[in-house]
mmCIF file of C-alpha atoms and ligand atoms in Angstrom:
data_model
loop_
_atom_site.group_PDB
_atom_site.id
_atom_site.type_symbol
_atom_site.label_atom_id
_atom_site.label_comp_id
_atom_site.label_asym_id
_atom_site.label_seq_id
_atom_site.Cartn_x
_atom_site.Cartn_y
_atom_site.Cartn_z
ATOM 1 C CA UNK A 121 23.984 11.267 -28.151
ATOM 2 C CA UNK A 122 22.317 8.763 -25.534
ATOM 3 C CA UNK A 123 19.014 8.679 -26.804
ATOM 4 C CA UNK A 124 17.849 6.926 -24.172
ATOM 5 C CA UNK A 125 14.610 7.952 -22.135
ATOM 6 C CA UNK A 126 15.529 10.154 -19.218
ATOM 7 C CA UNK A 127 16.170 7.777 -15.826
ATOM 8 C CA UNK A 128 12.569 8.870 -13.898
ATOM 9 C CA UNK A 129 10.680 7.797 -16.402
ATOM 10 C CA UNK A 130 12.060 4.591 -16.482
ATOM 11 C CA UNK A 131 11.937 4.036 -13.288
ATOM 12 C CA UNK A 132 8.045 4.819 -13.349
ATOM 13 C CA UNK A 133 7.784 1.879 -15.622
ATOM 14 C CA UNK A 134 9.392 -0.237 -13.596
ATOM 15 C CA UNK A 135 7.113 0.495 -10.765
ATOM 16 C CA UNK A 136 4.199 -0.408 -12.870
ATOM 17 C CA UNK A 137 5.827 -3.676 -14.201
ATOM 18 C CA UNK A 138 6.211 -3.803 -9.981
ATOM 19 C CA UNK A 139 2.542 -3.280 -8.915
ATOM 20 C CA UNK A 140 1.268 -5.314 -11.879
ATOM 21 C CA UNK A 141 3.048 -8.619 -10.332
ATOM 22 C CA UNK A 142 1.981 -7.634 -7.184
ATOM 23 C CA UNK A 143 -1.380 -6.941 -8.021
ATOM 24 C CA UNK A 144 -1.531 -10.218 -10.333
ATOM 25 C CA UNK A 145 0.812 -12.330 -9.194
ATOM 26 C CA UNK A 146 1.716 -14.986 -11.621
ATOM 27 C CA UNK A 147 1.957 -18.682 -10.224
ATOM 28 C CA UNK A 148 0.321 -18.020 -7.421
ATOM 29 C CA UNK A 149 -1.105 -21.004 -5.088
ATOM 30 C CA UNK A 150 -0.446 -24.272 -3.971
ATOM 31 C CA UNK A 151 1.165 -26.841 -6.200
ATOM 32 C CA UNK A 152 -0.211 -30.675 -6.597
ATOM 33 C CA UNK A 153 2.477 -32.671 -6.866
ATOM 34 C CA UNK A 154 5.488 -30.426 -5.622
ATOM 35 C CA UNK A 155 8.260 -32.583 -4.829
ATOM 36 C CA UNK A 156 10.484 -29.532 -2.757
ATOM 37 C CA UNK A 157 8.847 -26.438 -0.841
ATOM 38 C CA UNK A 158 10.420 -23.950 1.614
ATOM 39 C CA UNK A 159 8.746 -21.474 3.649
ATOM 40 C CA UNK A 160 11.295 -18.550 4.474
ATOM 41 C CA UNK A 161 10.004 -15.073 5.588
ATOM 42 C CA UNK A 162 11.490 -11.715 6.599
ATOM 43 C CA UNK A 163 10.877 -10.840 9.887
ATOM 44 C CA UNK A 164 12.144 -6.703 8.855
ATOM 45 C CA UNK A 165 9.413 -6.410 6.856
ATOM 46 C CA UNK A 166 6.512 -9.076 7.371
ATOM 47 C CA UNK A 167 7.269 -10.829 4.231
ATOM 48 C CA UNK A 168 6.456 -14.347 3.529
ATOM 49 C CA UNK A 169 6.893 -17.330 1.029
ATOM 50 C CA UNK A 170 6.026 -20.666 0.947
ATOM 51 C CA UNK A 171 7.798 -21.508 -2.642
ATOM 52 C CA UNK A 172 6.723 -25.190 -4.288
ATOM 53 C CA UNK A 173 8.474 -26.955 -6.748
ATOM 54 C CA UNK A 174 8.158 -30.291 -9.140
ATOM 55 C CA UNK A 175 11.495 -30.811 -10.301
ATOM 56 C CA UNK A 176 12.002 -34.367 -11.761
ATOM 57 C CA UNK A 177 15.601 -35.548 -13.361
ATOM 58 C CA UNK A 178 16.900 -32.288 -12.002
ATOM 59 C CA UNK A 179 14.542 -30.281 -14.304
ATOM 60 C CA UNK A 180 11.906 -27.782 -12.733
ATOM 61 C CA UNK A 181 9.065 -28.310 -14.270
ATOM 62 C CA UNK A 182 6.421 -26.639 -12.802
ATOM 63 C CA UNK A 183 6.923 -23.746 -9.640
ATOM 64 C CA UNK A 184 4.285 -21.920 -7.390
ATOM 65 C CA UNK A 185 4.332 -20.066 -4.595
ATOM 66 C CA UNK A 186 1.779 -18.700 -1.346
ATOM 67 C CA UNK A 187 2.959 -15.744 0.292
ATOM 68 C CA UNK A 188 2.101 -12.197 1.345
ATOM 69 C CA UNK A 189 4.148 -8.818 2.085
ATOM 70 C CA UNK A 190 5.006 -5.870 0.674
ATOM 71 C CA UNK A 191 5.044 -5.418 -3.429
ATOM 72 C CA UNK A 192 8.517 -5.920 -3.838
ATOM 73 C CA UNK A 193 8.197 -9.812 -1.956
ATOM 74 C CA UNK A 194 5.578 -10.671 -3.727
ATOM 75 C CA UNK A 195 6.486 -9.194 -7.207
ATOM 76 C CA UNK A 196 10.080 -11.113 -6.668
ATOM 77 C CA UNK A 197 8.455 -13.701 -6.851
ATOM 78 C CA UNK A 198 5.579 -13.669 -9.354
ATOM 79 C CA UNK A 199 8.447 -12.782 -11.689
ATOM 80 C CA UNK A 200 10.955 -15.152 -10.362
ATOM 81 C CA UNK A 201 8.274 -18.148 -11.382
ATOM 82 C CA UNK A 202 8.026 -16.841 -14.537
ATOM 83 C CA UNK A 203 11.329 -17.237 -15.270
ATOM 84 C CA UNK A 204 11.876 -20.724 -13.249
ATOM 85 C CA UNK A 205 9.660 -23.437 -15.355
ATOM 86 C CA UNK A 206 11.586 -25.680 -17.819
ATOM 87 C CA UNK A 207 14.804 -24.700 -16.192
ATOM 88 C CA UNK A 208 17.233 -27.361 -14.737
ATOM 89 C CA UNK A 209 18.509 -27.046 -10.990
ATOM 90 C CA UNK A 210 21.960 -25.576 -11.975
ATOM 91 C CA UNK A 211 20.230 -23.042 -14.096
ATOM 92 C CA UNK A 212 18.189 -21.921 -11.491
ATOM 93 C CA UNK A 213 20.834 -21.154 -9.330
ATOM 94 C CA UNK A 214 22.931 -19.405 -11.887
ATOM 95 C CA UNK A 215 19.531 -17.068 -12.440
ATOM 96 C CA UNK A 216 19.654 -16.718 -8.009
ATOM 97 C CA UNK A 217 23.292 -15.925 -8.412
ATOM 98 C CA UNK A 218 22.176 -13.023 -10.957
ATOM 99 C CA UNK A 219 19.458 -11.640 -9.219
ATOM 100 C CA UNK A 220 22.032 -11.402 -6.029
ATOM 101 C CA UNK A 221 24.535 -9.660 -8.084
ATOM 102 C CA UNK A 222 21.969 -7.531 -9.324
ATOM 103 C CA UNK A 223 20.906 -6.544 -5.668
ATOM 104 C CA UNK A 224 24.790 -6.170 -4.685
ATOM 105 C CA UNK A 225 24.438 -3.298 -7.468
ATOM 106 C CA UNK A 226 25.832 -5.111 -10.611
ATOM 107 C CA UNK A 227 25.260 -2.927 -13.554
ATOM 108 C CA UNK A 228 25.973 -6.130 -16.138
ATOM 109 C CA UNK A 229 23.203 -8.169 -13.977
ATOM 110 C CA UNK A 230 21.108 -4.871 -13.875
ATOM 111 C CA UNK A 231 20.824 -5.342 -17.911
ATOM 112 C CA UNK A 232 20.935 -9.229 -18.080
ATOM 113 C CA UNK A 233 18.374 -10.178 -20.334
ATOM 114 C CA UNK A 234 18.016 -13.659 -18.504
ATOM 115 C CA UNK A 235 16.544 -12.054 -15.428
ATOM 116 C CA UNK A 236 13.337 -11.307 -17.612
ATOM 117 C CA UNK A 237 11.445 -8.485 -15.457
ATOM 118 C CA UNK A 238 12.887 -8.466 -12.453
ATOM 119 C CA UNK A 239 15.405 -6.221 -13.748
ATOM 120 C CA UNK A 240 12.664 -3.919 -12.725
ATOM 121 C CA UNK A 241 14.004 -4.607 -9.500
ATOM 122 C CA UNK A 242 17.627 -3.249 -9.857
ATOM 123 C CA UNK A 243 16.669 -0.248 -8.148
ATOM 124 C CA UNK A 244 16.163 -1.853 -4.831
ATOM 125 C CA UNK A 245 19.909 -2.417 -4.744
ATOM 126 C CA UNK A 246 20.096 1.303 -3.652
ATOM 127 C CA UNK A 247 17.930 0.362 0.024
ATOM 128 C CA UNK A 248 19.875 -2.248 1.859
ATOM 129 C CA UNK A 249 16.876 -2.503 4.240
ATOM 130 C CA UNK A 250 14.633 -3.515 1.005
ATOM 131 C CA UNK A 251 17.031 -6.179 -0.789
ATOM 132 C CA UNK A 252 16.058 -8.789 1.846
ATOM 133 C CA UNK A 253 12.544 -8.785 0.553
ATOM 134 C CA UNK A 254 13.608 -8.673 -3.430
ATOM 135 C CA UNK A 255 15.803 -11.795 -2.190
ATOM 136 C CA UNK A 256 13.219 -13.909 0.085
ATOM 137 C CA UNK A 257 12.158 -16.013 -2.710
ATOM 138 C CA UNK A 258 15.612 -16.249 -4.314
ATOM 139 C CA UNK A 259 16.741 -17.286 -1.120
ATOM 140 C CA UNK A 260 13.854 -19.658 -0.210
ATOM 141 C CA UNK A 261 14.472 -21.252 -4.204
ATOM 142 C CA UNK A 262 18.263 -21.764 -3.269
ATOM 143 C CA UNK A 263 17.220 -24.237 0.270
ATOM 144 C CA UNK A 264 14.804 -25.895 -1.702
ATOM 145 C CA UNK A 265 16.997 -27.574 -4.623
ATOM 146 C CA UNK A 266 20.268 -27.447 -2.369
ATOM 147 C CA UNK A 267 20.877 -31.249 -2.134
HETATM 148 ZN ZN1 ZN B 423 9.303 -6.585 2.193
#
């Protein structure tokens, strides 16, 4: 027997994990000392980042980000942050390569343990016009360390 708890609920807890990173987004504001930062925004929606980094001997060491759109932008990237300090470069990208998968509707990224909370965000991969936004600060990470 699946014991799990039935899909709706679940999905009502990842709206609140959602709203909470929206409402209190982590990492938020400018960074002293950033050595990398991309703006990128999403003309579809309204969505914008301006993502700063301090990565030093290829190591991220500290991340931040200004931005403002709808709760799906913003809580990308709140939990993206969260999951970006300490990491090297090549790490980094192998989480951005995850969270893509995830939003091309990879079940095995959908339950990858390295993408932290933004597996609350598997969901989205179900409205194509959405993904953009989960992806704006993915994408604006991936111009920012490319060499
Ligand atoms: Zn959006």
């Amino acid at each position: 027997m699946d014991t799990s708890p039935p899909e709706p609920r679940l999905s009502a807890l990842y709206q609140e994990l959602i709203l909470d990173h929206y409402r209190r987004p982590r990492n938020k504001g400018a960074l002293e000392g950033a050595t990398h930062s991309v703006s990128l925004n999403n003309p579809l929606c309204g969505d914008e980042i301006d993502l700063q980094l301090r990565v030093d001997a290829d190591v991220i060491r500290d991340v931040r980000f200004i931005g403002r759109g709808c709760s799906i932008s913003q809580a990308s990237a709140s939990m993206m942050t969260q999951l970006l300090k300490d990491r090297t470069v090549p790490q980094a990208l192998t989480l951005a390569a995850r969270m893509s998968a995830m939003m091309q509707g990879d079940e095995s990224a959908a339950k990858d343990k390295s993408l932290g909370d933004l597996r609350a965000l598997a969901g989205v991969s179900k409205f194509p016009v959405r993904i953009k936004c989960a992806l704006l600060p993915w994408n604006a990470l991936t111009d920012a360390v490319k060499p």
